[in-house]
Short mmCIF file of C-alpha atoms in Angstrom, two decimals:
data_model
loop_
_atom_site.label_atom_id
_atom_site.label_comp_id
_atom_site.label_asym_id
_atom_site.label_seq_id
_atom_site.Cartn_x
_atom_site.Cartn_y
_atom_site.Cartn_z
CA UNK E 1 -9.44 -1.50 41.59
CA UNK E 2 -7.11 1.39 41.65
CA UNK E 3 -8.18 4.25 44.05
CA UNK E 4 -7.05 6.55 41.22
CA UNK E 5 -9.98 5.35 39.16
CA UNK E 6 -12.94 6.18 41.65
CA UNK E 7 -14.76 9.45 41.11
CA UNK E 8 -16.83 10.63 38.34
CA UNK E 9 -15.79 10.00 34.85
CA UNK E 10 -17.06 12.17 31.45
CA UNK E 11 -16.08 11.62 27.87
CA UNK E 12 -16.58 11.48 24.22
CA UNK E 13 -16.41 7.91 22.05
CA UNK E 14 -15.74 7.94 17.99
CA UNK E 15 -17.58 5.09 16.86
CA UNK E 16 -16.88 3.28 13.89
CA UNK E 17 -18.38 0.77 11.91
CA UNK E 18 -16.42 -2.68 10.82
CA UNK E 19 -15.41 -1.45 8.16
CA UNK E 20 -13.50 1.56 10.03
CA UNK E 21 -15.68 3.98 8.61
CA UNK E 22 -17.27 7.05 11.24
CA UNK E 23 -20.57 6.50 12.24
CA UNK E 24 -20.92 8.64 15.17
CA UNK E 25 -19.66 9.86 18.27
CA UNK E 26 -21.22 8.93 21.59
CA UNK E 27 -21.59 10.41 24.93
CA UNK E 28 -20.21 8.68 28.14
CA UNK E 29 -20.87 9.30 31.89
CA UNK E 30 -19.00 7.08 34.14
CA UNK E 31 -19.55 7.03 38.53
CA UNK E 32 -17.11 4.63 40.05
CA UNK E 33 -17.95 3.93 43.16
CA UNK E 34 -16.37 1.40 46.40
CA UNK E 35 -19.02 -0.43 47.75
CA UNK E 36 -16.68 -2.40 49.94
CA UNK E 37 -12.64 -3.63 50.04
CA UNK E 38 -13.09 -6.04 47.05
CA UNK E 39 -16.09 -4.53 44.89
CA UNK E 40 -17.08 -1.64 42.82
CA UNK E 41 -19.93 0.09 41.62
CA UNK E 42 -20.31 1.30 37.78
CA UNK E 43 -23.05 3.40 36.65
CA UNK E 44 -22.66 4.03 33.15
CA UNK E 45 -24.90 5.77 29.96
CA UNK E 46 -23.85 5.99 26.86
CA UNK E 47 -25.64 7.54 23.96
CA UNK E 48 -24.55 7.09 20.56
CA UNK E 49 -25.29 4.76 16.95
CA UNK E 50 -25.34 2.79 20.05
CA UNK E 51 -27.16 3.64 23.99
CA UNK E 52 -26.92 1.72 26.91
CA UNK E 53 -27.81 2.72 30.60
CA UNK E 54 -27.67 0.81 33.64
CA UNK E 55 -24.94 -0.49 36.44
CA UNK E 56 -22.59 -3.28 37.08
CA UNK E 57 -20.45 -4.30 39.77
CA UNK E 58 -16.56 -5.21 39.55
CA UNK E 59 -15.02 -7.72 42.28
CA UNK E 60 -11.60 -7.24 42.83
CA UNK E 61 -9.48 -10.47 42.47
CA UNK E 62 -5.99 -9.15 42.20
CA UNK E 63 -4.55 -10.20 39.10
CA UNK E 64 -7.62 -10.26 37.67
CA UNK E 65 -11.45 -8.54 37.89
CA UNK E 66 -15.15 -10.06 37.43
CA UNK E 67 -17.59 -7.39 35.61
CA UNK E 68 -20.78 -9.56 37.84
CA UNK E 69 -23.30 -7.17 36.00
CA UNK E 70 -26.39 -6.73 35.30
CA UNK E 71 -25.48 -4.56 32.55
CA UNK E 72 -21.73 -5.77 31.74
CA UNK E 73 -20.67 -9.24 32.53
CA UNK E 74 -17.24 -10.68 32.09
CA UNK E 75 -13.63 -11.12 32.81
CA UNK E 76 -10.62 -8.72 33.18
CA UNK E 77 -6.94 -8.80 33.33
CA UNK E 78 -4.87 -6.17 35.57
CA UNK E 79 -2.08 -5.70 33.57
CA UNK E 80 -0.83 -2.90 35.73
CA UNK E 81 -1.70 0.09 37.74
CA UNK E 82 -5.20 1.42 36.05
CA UNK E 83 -4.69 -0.90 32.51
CA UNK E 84 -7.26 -3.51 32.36
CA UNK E 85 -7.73 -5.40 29.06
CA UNK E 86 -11.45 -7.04 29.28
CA UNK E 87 -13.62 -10.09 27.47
CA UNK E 88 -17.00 -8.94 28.52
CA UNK E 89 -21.15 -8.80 27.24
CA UNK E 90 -23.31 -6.06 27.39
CA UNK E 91 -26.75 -8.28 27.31
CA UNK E 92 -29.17 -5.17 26.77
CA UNK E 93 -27.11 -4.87 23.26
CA UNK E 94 -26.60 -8.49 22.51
CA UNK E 95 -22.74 -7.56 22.02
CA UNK E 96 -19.14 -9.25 23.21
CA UNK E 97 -16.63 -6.71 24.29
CA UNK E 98 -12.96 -6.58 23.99
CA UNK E 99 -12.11 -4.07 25.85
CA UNK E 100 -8.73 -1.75 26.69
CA UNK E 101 -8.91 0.82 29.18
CA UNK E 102 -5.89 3.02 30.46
CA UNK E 103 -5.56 6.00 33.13
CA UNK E 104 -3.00 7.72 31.60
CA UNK E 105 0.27 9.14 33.97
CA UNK E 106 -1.63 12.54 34.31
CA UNK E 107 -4.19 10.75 36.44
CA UNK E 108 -7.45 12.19 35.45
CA UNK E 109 -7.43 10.88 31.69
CA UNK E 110 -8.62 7.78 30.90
CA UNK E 111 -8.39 6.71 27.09
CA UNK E 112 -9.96 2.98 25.49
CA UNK E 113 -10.80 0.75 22.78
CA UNK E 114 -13.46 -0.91 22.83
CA UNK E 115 -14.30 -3.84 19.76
CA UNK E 116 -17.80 -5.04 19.82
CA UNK E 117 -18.70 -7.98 18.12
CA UNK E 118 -21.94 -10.30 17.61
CA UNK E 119 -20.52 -13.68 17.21
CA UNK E 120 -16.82 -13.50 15.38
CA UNK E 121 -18.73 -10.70 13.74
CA UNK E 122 -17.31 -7.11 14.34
CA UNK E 123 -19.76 -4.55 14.47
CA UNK E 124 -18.53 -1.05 16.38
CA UNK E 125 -15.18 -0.23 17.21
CA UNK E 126 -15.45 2.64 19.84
CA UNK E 127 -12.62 5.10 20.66
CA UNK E 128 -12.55 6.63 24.31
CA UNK E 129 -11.67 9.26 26.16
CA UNK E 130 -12.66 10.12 29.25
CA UNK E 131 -11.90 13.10 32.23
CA UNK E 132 -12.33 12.73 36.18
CA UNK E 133 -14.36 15.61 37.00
CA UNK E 134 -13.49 17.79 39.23
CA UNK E 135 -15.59 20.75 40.13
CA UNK E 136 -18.25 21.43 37.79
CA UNK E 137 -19.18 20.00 35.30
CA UNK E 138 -17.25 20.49 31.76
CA UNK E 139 -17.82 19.18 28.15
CA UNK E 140 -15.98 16.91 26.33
CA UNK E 141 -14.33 17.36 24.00
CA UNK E 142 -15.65 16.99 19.98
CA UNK E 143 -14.48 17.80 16.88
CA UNK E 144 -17.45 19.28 14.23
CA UNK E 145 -19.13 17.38 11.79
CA UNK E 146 -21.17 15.16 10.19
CA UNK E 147 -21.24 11.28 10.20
CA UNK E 148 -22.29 11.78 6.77
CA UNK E 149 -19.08 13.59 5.73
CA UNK E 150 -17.02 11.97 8.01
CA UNK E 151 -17.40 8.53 6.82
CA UNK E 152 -15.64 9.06 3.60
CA UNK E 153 -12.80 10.39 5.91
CA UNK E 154 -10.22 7.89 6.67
CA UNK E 155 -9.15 10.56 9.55
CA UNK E 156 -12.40 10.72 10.59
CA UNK E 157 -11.69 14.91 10.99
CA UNK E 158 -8.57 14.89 12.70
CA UNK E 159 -6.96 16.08 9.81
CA UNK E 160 -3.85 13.44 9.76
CA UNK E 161 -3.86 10.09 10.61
CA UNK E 162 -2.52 10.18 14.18
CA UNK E 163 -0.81 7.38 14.29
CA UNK E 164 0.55 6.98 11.33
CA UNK E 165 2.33 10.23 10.82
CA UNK E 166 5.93 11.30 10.17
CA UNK E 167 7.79 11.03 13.13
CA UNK E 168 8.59 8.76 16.13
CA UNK E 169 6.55 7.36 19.23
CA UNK E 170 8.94 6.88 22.08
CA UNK E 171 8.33 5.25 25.48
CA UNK E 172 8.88 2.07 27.71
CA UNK E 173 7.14 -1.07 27.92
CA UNK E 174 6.40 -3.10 30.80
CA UNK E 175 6.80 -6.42 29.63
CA UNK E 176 4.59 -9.26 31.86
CA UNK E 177 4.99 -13.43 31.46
CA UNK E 178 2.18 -15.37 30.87
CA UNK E 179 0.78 -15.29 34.15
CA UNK E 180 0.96 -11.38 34.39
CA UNK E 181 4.04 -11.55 36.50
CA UNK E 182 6.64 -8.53 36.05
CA UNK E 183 9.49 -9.36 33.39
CA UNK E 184 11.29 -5.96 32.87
CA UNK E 185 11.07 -2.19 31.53
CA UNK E 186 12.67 -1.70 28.63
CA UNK E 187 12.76 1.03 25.96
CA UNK E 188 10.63 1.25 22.57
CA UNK E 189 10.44 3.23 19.78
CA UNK E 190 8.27 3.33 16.17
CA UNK E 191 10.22 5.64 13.92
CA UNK E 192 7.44 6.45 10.60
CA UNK E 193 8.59 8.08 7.35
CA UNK E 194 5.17 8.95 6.54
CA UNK E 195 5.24 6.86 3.18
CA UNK E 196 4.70 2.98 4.59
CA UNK E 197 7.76 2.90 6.14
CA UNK E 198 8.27 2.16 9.95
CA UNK E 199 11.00 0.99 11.59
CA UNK E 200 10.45 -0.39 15.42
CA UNK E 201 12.94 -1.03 17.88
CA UNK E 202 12.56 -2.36 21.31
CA UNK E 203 10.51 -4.00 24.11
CA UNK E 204 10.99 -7.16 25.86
CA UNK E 205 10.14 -9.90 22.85
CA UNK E 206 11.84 -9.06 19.96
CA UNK E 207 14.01 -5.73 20.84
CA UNK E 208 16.17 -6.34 17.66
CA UNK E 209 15.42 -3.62 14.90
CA UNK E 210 12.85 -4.68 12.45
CA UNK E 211 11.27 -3.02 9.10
CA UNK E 212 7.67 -2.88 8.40
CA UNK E 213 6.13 -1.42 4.55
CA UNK E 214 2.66 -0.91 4.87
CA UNK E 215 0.22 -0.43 2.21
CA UNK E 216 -3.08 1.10 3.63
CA UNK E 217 -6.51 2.21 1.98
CA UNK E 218 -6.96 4.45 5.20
CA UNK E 219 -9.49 2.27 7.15
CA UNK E 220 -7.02 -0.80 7.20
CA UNK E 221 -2.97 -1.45 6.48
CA UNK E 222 -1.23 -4.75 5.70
CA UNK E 223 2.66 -5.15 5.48
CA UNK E 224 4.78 -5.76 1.86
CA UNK E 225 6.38 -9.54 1.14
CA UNK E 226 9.51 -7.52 2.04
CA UNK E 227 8.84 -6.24 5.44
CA UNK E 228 10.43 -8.17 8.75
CA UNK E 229 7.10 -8.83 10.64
CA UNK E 230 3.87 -10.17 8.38
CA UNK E 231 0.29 -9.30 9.39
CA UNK E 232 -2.71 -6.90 8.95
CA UNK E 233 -4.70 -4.42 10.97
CA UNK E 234 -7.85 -2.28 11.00
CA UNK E 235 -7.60 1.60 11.08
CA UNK E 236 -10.80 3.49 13.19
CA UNK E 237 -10.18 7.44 12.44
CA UNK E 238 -6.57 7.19 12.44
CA UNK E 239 -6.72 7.60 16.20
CA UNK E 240 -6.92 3.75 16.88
CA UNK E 241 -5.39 -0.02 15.27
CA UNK E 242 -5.88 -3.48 15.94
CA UNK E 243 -4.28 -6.47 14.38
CA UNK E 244 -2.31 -9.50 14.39
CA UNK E 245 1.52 -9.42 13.45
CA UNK E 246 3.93 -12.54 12.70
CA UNK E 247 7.89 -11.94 13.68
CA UNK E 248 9.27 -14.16 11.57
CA UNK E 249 13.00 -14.40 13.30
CA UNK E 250 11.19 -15.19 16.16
CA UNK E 251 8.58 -17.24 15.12
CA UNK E 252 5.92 -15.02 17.38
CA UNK E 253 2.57 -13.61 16.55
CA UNK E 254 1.55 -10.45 17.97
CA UNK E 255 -2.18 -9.23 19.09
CA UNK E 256 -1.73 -5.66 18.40
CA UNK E 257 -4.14 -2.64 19.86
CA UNK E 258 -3.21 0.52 20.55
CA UNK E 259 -4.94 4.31 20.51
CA UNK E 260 -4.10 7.61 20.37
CA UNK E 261 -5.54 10.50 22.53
CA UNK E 262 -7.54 13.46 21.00
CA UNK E 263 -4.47 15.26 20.34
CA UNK E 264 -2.30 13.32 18.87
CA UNK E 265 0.56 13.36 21.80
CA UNK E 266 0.32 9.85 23.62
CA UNK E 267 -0.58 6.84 22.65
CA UNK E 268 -2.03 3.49 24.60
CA UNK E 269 0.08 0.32 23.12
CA UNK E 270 -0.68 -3.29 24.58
CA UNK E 271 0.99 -6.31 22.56
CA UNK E 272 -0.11 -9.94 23.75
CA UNK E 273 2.49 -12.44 22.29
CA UNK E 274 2.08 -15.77 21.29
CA UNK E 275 3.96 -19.07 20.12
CA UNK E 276 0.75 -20.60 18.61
CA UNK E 277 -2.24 -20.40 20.60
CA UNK E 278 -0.06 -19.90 23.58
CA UNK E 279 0.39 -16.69 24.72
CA UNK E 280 3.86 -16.40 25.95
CA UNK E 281 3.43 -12.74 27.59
CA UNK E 282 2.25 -9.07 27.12
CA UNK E 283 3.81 -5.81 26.95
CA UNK E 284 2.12 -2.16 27.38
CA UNK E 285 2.94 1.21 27.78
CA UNK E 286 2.26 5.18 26.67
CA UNK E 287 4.43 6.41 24.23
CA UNK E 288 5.17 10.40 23.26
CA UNK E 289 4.96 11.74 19.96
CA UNK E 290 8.08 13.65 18.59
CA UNK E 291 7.54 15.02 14.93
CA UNK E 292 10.20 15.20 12.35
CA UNK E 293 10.11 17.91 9.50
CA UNK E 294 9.16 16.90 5.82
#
């Protein structure tokens, strides 16, 4: 585990329902701790629609991490320095984890997505975002309101749907092969017109230009018959997506999650590509915001 992630962690989760809908927001306090050169202590409670108190431990493998528990058990990937992208189980909530957890470049932000599932069955979908503390104690950050009102809110109070407005995310991927090996860093973009429209150029797997139309209800979005790339995801407060995507010139599918911090400026995107069931290689990366006028 990264030195960069040991310390004390605090934070606030939007949790939604399967559906996408707001149900809550939860309460997360996070001490990392080094027990010795290849394991680390978590002590974790969260309170939300959800709770969950307890510790785990985390043996560093390289490439890879085992969450040993007792509270979280599991496998993790290392995808890169402080990205880790998790299969786990929580057995005090009877819940499978997929899990997506980023330090951001400032170093003391940590953002995640977290889908938890009973069975095939998705249940929560929890948004993240944490802060190393340093000094005293602060807050986290919240935005006022009621789970009541905000569940008829497909922006879940943020006022736009982050992701999804007019404008253009901008960044580099780091592109991996299927045995999390370094490929290359190339350039990426998602340009939005704010009406269904986005056009993506870019990355490592398919950098040719290609057109998505989405339709959306606000809690998920599908593409048109005449978009480039075919496929479907769900929508949790217009902060966070995940979904599958076919290229069709490239005959690849595409395990799409990504999520956006609390203000709208960054986002976390991780693509997993496959041919089949064979995944083929991954590709992640934080990506800027830049706004374009009406």
């Amino acid at each position: 585990m990264s030195l960069s992630l040991f310390g004390q962690w605090v934070g606030s989760a939007e949790v939604f329902g399967a559906d996408g809908r707001f149900v809550g927001n939860g309460m997360d306090l996070r001490s990392v701790q080094r027990v010795d050169d290849c394991r680390t202590r978590i002590d974790v409670a969260f309170v939300g629609p959800f709770k969950v108190s307890g510790h785990y431990f985390i043996r560093d493998c390289g490439d890879h991490r085992i969450y040993e528990g007792p509270v979280n058990v599991g496998y993790a990937e290392a995808l890169g320095q402080g990205v880790v992208d998790a299969n786990a189980y929580w057995p005090a909530l009877g819940l499978s984890q997929r899990f997506l957890l980023a330090l951001l470049p400032d170093g003391d932000t940590q953002v995640s997505l977290a889908l938890m599932s009973r069975g095939d069955q998705l249940m929560y979908v929890v948004v993240g975002q944490n802060k190393r503390l340093i000094g005293e104690a602060a807050l986290p950050e919240l935005l006022s309101g009621t789970a009541y009102d905000l569940a008829a809110d497909p922006a879940a109070g943020h006022g736009a749907m982050l992701l999804h407005r007019r404008g253009v995310w901008r960044g580099e991927l780091v592109a991996l092969d299927n045995q999390r090996r370094p490929l290359a860093h190339a350039p990426y973009q998602e340009r939005f017109s704010g009406d269904g429209r986005i056009e993506v150029a870019g990355g490592h797997f398919d950098p040719s230009p290609r057109c998505l139309c989405l339709k959306t209800n606000g809690w998920q979005a599908w593409t048109t018959p005449d978009s480039d790339v075919a496929g479907s995801c769900g929508l949790a407060g217009g902060r966070a997506a995940h979904g599958h995507f076919h290229h069709l010139a490239q005959a690849l599918r595409v395990w799409r999650r990504e999520v956006a911090t609390l203000d709208g400026s960054r986002k976390l995107l991780l693509q997993h590509w496959y041919r089949g069931g064979e995944r083929i290689g991954s590709e992640y990366g934080v990506l800027m915001f830049e706004g374009q006028p009406k």
